[in-house]
Coordinates of C-alpha atoms in Angstrom, one line a residue:
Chain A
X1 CA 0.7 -9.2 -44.3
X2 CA 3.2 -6.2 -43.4
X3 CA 3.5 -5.2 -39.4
X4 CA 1.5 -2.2 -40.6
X5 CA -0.9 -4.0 -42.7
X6 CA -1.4 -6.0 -39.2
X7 CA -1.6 -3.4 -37.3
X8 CA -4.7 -1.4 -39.6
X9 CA -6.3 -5.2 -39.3
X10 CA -6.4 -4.5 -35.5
X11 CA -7.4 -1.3 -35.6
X12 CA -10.4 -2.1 -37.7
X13 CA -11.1 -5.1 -35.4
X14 CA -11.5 -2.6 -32.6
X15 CA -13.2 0.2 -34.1
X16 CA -16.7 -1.8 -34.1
X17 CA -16.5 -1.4 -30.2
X18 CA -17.9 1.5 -28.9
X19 CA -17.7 1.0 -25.1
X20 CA -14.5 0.1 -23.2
X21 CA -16.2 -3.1 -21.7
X22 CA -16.4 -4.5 -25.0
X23 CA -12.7 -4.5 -25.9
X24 CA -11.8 -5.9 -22.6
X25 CA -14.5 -8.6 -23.3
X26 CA -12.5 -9.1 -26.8
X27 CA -9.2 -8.8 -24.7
X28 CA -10.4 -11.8 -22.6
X29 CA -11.2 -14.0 -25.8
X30 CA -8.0 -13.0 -27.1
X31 CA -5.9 -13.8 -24.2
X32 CA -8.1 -17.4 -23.6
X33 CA -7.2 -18.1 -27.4
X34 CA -3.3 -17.4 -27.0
X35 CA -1.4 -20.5 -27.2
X36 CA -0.5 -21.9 -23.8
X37 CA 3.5 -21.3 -23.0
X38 CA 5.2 -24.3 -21.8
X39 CA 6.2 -24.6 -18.5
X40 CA 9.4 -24.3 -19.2
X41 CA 9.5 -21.5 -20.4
X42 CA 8.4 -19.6 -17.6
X43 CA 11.6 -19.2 -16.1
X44 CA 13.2 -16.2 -14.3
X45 CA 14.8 -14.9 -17.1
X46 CA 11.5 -14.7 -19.2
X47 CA 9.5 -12.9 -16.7
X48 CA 9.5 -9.5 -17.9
X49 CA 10.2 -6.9 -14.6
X50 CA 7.9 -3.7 -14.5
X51 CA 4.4 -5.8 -14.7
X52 CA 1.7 -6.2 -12.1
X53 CA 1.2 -9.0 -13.0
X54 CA 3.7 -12.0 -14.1
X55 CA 4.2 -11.8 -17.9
X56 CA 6.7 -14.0 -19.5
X57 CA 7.9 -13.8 -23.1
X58 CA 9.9 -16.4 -25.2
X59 CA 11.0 -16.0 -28.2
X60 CA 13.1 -18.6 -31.1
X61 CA 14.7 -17.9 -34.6
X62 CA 14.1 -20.1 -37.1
X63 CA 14.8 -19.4 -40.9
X64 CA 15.1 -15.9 -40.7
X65 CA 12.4 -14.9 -38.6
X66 CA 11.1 -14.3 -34.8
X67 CA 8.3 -16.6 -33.0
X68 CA 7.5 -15.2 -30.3
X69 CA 5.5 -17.2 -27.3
X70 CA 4.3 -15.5 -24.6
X71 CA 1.9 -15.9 -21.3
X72 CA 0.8 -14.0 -18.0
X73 CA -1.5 -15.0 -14.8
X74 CA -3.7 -12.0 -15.4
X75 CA -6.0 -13.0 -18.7
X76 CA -6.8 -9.4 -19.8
X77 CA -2.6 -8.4 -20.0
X78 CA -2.6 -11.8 -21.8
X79 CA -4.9 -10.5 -24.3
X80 CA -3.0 -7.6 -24.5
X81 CA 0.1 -9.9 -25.1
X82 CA -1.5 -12.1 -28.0
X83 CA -2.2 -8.3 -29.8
X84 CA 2.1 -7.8 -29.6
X85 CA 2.4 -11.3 -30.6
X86 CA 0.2 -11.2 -34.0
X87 CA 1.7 -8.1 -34.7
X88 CA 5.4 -8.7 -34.0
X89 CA 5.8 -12.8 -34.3
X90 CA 7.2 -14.5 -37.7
X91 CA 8.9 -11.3 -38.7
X92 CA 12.4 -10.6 -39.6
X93 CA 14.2 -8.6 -36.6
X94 CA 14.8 -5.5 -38.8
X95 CA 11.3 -5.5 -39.1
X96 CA 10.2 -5.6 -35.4
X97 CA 13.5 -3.6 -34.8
X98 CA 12.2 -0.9 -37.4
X99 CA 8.5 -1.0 -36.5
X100 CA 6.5 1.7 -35.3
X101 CA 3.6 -0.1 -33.0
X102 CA 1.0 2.7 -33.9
X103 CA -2.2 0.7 -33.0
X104 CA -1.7 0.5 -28.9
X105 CA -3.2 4.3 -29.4
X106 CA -5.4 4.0 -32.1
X107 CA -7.2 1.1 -30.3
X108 CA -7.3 3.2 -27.1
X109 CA -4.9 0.9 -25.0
X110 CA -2.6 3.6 -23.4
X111 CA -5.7 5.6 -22.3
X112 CA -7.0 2.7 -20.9
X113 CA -4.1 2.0 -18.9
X114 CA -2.9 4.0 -15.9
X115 CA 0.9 4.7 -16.0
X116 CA 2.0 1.8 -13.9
X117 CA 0.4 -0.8 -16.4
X118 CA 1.4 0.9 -19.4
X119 CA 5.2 0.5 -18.8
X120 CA 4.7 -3.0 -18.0
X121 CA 3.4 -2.8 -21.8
X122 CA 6.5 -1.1 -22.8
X123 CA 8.4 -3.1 -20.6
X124 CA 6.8 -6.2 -22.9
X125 CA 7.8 -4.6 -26.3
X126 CA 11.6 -3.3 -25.0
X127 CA 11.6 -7.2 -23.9
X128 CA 10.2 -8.1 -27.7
X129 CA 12.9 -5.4 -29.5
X130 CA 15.9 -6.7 -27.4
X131 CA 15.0 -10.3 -29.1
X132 CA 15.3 -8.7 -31.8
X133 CA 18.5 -6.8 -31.6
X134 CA 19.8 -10.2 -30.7
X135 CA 18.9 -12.2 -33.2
X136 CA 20.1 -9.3 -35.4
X137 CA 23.0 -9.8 -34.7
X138 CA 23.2 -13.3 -34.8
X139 CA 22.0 -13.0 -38.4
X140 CA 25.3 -11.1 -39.3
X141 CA 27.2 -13.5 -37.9
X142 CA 26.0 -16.1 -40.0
X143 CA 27.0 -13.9 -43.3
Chain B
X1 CA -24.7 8.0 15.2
X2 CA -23.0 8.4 11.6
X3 CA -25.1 10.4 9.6
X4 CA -23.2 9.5 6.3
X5 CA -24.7 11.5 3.7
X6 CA -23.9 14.8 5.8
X7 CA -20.4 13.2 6.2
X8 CA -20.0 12.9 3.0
X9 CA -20.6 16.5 2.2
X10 CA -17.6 17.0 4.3
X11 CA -14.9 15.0 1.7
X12 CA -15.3 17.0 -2.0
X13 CA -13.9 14.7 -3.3
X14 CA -16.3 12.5 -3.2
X15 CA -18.3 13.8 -5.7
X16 CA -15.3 13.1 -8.5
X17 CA -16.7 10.5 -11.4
X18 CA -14.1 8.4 -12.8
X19 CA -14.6 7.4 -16.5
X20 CA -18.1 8.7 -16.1
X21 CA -19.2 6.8 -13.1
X22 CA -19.6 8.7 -9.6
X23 CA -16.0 7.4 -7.7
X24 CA -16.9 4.5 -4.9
X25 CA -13.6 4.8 -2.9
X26 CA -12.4 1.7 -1.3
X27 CA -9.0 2.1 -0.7
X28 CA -8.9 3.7 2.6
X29 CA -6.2 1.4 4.0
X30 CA -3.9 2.8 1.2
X31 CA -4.7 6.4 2.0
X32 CA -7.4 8.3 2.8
X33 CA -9.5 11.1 1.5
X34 CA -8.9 14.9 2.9
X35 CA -12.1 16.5 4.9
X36 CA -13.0 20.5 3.8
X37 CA -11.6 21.4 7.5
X38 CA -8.1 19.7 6.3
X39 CA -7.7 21.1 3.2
X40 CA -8.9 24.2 4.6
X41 CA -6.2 24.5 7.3
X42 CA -3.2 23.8 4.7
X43 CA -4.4 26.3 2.1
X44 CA -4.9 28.9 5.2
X45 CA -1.6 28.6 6.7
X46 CA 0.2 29.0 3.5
X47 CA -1.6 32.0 2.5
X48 CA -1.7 33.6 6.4
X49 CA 0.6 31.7 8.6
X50 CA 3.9 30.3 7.2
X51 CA 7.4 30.7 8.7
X52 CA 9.1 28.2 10.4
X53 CA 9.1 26.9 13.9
X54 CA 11.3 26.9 16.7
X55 CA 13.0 29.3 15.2
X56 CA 12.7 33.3 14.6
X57 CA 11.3 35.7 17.3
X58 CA 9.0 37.3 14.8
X59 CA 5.4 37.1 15.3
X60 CA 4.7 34.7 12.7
X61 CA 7.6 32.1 13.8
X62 CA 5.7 32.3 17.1
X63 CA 2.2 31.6 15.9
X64 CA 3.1 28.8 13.6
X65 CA 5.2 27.5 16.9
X66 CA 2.5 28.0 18.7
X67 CA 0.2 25.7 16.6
X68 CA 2.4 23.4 15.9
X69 CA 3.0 22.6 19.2
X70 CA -1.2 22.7 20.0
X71 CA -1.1 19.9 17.1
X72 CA 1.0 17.6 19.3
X73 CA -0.9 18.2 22.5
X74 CA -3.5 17.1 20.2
X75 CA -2.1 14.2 19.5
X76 CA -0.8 12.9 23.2
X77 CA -4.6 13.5 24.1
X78 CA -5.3 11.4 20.8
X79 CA -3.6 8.3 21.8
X80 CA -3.4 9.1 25.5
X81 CA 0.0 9.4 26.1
X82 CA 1.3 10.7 29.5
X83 CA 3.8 13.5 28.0
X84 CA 3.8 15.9 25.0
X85 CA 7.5 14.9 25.0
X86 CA 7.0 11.5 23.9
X87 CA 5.2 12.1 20.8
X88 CA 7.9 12.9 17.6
X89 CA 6.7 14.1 14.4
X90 CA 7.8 12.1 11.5
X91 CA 7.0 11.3 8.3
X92 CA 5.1 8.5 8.4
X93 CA 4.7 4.8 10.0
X94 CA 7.8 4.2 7.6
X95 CA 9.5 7.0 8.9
X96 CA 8.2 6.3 12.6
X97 CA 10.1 2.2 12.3
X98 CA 12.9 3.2 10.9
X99 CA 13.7 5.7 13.6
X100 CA 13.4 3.2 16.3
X101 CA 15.0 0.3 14.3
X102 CA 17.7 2.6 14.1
X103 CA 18.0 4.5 17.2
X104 CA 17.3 2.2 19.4
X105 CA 19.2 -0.8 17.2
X106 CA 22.0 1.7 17.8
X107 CA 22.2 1.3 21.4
X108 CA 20.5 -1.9 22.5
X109 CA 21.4 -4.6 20.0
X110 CA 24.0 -6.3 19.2
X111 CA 25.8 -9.5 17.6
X112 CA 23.7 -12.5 18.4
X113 CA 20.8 -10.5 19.9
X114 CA 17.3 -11.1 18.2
X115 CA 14.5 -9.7 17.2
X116 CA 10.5 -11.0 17.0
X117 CA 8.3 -9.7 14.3
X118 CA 5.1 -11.3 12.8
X119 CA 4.6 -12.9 9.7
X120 CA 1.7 -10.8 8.7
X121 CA 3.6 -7.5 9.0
X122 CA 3.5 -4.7 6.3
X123 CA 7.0 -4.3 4.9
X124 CA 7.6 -1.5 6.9
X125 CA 7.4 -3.5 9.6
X126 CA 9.9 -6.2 7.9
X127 CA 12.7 -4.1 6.4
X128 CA 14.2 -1.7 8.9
X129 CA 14.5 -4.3 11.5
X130 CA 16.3 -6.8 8.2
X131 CA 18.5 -3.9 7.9
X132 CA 19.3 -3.6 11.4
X133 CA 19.8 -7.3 12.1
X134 CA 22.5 -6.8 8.6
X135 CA 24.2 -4.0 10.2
X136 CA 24.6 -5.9 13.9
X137 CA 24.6 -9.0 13.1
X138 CA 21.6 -10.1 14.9
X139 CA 18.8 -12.4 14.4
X140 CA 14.9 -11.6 13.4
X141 CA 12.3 -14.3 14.3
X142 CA 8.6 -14.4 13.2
X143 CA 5.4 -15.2 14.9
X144 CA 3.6 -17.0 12.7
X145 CA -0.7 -16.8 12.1
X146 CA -2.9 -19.4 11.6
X147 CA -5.1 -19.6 8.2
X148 CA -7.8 -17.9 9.5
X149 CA -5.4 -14.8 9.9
X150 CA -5.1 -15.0 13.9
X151 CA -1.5 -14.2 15.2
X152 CA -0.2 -17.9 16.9
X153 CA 0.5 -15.8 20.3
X154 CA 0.6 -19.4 22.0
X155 CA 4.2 -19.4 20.1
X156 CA 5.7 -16.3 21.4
X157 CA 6.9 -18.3 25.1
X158 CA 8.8 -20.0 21.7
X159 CA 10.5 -17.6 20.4
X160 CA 11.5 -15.3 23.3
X161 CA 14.5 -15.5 25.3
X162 CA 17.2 -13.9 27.0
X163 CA 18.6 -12.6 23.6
X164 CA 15.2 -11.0 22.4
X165 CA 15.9 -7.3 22.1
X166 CA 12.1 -5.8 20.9
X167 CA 9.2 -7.1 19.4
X168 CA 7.5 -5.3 16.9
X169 CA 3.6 -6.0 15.5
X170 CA 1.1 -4.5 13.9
X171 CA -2.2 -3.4 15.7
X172 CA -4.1 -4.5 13.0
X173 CA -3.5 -6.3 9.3
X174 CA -3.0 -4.2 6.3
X175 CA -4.2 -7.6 4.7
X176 CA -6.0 -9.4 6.6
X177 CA -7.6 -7.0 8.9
X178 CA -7.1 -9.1 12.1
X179 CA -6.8 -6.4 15.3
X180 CA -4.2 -8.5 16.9
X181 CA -4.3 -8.6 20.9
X182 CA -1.3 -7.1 21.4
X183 CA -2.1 -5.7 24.8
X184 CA -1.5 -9.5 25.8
X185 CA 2.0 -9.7 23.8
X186 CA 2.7 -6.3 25.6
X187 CA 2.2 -8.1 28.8
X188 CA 3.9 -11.3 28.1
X189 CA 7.0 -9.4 26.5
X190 CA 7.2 -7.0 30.3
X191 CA 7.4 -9.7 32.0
X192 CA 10.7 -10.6 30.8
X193 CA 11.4 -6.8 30.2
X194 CA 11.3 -6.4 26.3
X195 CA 10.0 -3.1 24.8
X196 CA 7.3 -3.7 22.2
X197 CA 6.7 -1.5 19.2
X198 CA 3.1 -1.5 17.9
X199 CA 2.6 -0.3 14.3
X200 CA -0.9 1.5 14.3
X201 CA -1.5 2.6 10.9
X202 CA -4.0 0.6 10.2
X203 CA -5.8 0.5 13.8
X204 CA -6.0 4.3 14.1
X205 CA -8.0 5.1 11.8
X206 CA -11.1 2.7 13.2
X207 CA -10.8 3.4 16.8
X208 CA -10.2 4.2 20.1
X209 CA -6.3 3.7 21.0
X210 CA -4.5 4.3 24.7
X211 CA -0.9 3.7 24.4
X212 CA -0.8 4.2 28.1
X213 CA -3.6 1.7 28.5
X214 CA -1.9 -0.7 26.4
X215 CA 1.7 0.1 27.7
X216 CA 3.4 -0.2 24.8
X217 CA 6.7 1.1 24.9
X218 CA 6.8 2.7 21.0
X219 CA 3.9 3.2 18.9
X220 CA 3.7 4.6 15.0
X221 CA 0.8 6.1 12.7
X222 CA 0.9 8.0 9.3
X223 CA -1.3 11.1 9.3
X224 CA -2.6 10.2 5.7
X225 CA -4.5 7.5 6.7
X226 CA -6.8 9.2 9.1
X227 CA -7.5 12.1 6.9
X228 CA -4.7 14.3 7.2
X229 CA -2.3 15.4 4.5
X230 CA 0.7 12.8 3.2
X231 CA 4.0 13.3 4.8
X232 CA 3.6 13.7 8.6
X233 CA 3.4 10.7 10.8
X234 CA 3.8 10.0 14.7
X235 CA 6.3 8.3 16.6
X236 CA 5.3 7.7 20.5
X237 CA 7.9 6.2 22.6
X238 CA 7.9 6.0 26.3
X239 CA 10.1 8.9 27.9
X240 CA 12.8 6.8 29.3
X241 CA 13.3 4.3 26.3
X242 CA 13.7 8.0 23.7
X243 CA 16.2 9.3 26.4
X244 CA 18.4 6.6 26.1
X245 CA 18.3 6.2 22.3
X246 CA 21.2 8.4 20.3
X247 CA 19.3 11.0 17.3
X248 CA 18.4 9.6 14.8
X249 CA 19.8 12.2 12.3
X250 CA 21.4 15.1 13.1
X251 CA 20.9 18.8 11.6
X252 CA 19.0 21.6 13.0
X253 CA 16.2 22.2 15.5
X254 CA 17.4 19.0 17.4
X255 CA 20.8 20.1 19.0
X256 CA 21.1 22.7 21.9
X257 CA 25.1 23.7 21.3
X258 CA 27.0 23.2 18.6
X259 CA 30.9 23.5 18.4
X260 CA 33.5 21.6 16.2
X261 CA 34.0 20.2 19.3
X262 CA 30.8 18.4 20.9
X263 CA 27.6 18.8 20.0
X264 CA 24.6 19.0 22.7
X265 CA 21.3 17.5 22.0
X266 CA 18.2 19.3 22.2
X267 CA 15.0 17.6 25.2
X268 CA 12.8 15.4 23.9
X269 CA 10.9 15.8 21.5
X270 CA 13.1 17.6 19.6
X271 CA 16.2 15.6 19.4
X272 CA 14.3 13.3 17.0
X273 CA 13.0 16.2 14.9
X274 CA 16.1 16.8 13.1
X275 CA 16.0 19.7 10.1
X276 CA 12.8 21.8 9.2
X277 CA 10.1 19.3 10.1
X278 CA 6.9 19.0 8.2
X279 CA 5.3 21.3 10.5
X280 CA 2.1 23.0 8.1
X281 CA 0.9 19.4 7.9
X282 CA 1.8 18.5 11.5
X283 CA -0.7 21.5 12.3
X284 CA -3.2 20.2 9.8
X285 CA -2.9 16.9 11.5
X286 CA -4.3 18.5 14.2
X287 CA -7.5 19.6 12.3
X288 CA -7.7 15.8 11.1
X289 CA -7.9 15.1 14.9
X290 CA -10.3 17.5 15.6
X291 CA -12.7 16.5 12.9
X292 CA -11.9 12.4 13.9
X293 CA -13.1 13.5 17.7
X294 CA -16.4 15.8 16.5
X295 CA -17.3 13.0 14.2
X296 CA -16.9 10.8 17.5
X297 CA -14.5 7.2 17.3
X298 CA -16.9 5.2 19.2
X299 CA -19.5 6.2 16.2
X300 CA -16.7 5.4 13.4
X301 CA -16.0 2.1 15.0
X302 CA -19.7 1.0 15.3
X303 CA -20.5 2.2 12.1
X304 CA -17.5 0.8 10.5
X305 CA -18.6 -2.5 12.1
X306 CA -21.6 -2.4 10.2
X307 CA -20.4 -2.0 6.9
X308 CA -17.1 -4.8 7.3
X309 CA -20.2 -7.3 8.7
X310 CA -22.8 -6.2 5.5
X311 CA -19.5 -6.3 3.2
X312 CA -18.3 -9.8 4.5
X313 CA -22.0 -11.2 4.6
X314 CA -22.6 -10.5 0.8
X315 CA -18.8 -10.8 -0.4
X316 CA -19.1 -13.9 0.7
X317 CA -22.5 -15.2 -1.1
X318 CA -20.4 -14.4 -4.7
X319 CA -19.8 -17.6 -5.8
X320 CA -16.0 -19.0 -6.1
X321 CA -15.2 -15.6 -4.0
X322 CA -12.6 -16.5 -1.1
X323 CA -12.1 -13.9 1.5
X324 CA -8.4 -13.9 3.4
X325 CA -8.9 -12.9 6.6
X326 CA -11.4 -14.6 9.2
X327 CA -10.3 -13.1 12.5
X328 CA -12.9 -12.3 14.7
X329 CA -12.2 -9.2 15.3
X330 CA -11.0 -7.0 12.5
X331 CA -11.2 -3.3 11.0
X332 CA -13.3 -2.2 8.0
X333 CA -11.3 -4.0 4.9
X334 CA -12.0 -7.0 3.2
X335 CA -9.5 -8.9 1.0
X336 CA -10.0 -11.6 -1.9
X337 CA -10.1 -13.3 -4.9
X338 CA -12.7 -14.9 -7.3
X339 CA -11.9 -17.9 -8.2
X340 CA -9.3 -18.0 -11.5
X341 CA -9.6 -14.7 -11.9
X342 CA -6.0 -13.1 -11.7
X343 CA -6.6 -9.5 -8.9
X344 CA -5.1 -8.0 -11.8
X345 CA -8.2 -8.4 -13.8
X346 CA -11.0 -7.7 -11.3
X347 CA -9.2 -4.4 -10.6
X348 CA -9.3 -3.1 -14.1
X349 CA -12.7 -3.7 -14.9
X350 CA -13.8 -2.6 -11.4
X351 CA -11.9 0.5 -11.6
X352 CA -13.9 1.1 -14.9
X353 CA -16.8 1.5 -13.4
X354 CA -15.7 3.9 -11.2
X355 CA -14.5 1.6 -7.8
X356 CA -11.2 1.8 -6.5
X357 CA -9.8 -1.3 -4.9
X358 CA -6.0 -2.1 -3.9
X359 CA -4.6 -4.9 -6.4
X360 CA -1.4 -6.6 -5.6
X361 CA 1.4 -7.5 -3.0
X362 CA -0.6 -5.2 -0.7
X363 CA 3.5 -4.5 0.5
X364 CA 3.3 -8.0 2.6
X365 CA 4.6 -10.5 0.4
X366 CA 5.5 -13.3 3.3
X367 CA 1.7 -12.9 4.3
X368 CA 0.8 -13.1 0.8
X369 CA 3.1 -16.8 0.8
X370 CA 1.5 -17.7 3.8
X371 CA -1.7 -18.2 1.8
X372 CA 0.5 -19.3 -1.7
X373 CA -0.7 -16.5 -3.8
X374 CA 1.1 -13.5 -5.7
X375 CA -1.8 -10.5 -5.0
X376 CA -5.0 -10.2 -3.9
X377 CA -8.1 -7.7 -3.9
X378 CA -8.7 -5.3 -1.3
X379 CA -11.2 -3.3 -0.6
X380 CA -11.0 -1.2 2.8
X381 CA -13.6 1.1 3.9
X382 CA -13.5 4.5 5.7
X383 CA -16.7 6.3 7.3
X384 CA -18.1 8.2 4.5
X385 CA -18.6 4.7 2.5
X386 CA -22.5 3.7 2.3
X387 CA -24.4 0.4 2.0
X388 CA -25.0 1.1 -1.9
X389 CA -21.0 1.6 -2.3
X390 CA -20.7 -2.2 -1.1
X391 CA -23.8 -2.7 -3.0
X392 CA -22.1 -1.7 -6.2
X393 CA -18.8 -3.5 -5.5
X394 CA -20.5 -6.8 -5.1
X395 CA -23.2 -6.2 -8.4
X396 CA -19.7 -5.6 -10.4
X397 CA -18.1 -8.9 -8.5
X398 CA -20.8 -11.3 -9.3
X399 CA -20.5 -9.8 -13.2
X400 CA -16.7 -10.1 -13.9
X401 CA -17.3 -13.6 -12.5
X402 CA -19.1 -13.7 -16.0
X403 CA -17.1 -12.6 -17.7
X404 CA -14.2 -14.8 -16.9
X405 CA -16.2 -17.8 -17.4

């Protein structure tokens, strides 16, 4: 599945709830469900500055492509997270470098965010990009 | 008596919905909301009244002079101080502590002196007396509270000595809503002749206050949090401390000559009210007092009261809810957590239905340590909140509890 073929999946997901309590309920599942980050990982360096609440992301390269781990104290932003990481994990970086991440506002996620909170969730996917831009250019090195 | 749905009628905005649902403010402690007679008296002067004080001869210089300097009268009688002199428009509490940590760090400490705060101050209670103790090289100290929220007063003989240069507390927790006795660490720092400063944004709002009754030698309020506009805040100092502190900053209105030479300072008040001061909301935080007095303090205490003690009793039968803050005596604002659910969380869905809570820091991280946790919930509570308004907080609790499960 594409980024954008991903993203239309989420969309649909989301269009079968009508009220705003009901994607946060689904937000909730989501970010219960979202593989637990080790310990480890939650270092300084990972926690990603402009949140409310302590979000840290983690990412490795392995044949080509970005996994991407993630985690935060608050369960709803982790909800939010696991969405960035279907979306954006086991991709090539030109991909996540080139995508445009269309279905935060077609699922009604900025609107339901003041400003504060949504630029800890641009702060998350500048954090996800920079990965990216790194690994890209790790990638030329290797040719 | 508070007859609350006549008060009510006073606020407009009140009647805002938010996402549909009719707004239940409950972050009073973070600001609070504007009466009609408020708003009123700022969109008046600026279409009838504006020129600035202190300044022109013309008639409008005079009569916005003239009120501005009603609106401090209003505020000696306010909080009881002896002298119009001693109370200095500012900006804020912020801008209140950070005058005196400067001004007075300027000519009373030095190297090796120290300084006593407490550990459940708001920041800006913490970080102009850090940056003073940078600049001189001098020492802060920390009375530390107990895990109820009550200040450890039995450690201040501790901590004070002959290098202790000012204490500075707060009247009453941002966080934890303790009103801390501080007419007792008054006393106890007089004896060995150290100046205390008492921050009173958070006990102003809720009650009666008498600086000269308490005797404290600086004390500082914002004008936002007892429903006057943002911006203007209060600095009282006792006449003889403010004498012998330098300006703060320098510009116009506070000097009397000025040559390239040497510079004379303008009489108190004015040589701490440096540049064109605030003044259109120093006159409407006049009309905030004005309104605060008609509505009666003694009635906004009890009433208050009343809504902490219903707010306490049914926060706490939410199960897995833990409230920070036990003191006996505290103002109107409650703060907590459920259990494993992140603050973050409750505030979202709570401000979905319409209820706004502080989330967070609360801007006192070394109380938040205190208790090992990164935020907390707050909700605070002014007059015009009602029984149902708790009511609806607590209903919305006990179903994110749920939800979380």
């Amino acid at each position: 599945m594409t980024i954008n073929e991903k993203q239309n999946q989420i969309i649909e997901e989301f269009s079968v709830f009508t009220e705003w309590i009901d994607k946060y309920e689904y937000l909730i599942e989501l970010g219960k469900n979202l593989a637990v980050l080790d310990e480890r990982s939650k270092t300084e360096q990972n926690l990603i500055k402009g949140c409310q609440s302590r979000v840290w992301i983690d990412a490795e390269y392995a044949d080509g492509k970005i996994i991407y781990k993630a985690d935060s104290d608050a369960i709803i932003t982790k909800g939010i997270i696991s969405l960035l990481v279907s979306v954006m994990s086991e991709r090539k970086p030109e991909e996540i470098i080139n995508a445009d991440l269309f279905f935060i506002d077609r699922i009604g996620l900025h609107e339901n965010l003041s400003p504060t909170r949504a630029n800890g969730l641009l702060a998350m996917i500048k954090q996800m990009r920079l990965y990216a831009l790194a690994f890209a250019s790790v990638q030329k090195n290797e040719i | 008596m508070i007859d609350v749905l006549n008060i009510r009628k006073d606020f407009p905005i009140l009647n805002t919905t938010v996402y549909g649902n009719p707004l239940i403010y409950l972050d009073n402690a973070a600001t609070a909301q504007k009466p009609e007679c408020v708003i009123q008296t700022v969109d008046e002067l600026y279409r009838t009244c504006n020129a600035n004080i202190h300044r022109g001869v013309h008639f409008m210089s005079e009569q916005c002079t003239e009120k501005y300097e009603q609106s401090r009268e209003k505020v000696r009688r306010f909080i009881n101080a002896e002298k119009k002199s001693e109370i200095i428009f500012t900006s804020g509490t912020t801008g209140s502590i950070n005058m005196v940590a400067c001004s007075f760090g300027e000519r009373f400490v030095s190297a090796g002196d120290e300084i006593i705060i407490s550990e459940m101050e708001h920041h800006s209670n913490i970080v102009p007396w850090q940056l003073l103790c940078e600049r001189k090289n001098a020492v802060l100290k920390i009375i530390s509270f107990d895990d109820n929220g009550i200040l450890r007063i039995d450690l201040l003989d501790s901590l004070i000595n002959e290098h202790t240069k000012i204490i500075a507390v707060t009247h009453a927790s941002n966080v934890l809503g303790t009103i801390n006795p501080v007419r007792e660490i008054i006393a106890k720092a007089h004896l060995y002749n150290i100046p205390v400063l008492v921050d009173g944004a958070q006990a102003v709002p809720h009650g009666n206050v008498d600086v000269r009754d308490l005797d404290c030698d600086f004390y500082t309020f914002s004008g936002h949090k007892i429903y006057a506009p943002t911006g203007i805040g209060i600095l009282y100092g006792k006449e003889k401390l403010l004498e012998q502190m330098p300006p703060y900053q320098g510009g116009g209105d506070m000097i009397s000559t000025v040559t390239f030479d040497k510079t004379t300072y303008a009489q108190l008040p004015l040589k701490f009210e440096a540049g064109t001061l605030n003044f259109i909301d120093a006159i409407a935080l006049g009309a905030a007092i004005d309104y605060v007095n008609n509505t009666g303090r003694q009635n906004i205490f009890e009433y208050e009261q009343k809504l902490l003690d219903y707010a306490t009793q049914k926060l706490a039968s939410i199960e897995g809810l833990k409230i920070y803050g036990e003191a006996n005596k505290k103002v109107a604002l409650v703060s907590f957590l459920l259990k494993n659910i992140h603050h973050l969380d409750t505030g979202m869905i709570l401000d979905k239905k319409g209820i706004a809570v502080r989330t967070g820091t609360l801007c006192a991280e070394p109380l938040l340590t205190h208790f090992t946790q990164t935020g907390l919930v707050r909700a605070s509570f002014a007059f015009y909140n009602t029984f149902d308004e708790i009511d609806a907080l607590c209903e919305n609790l006990e179903k994110i509890s749920l939800m979380f499960k």
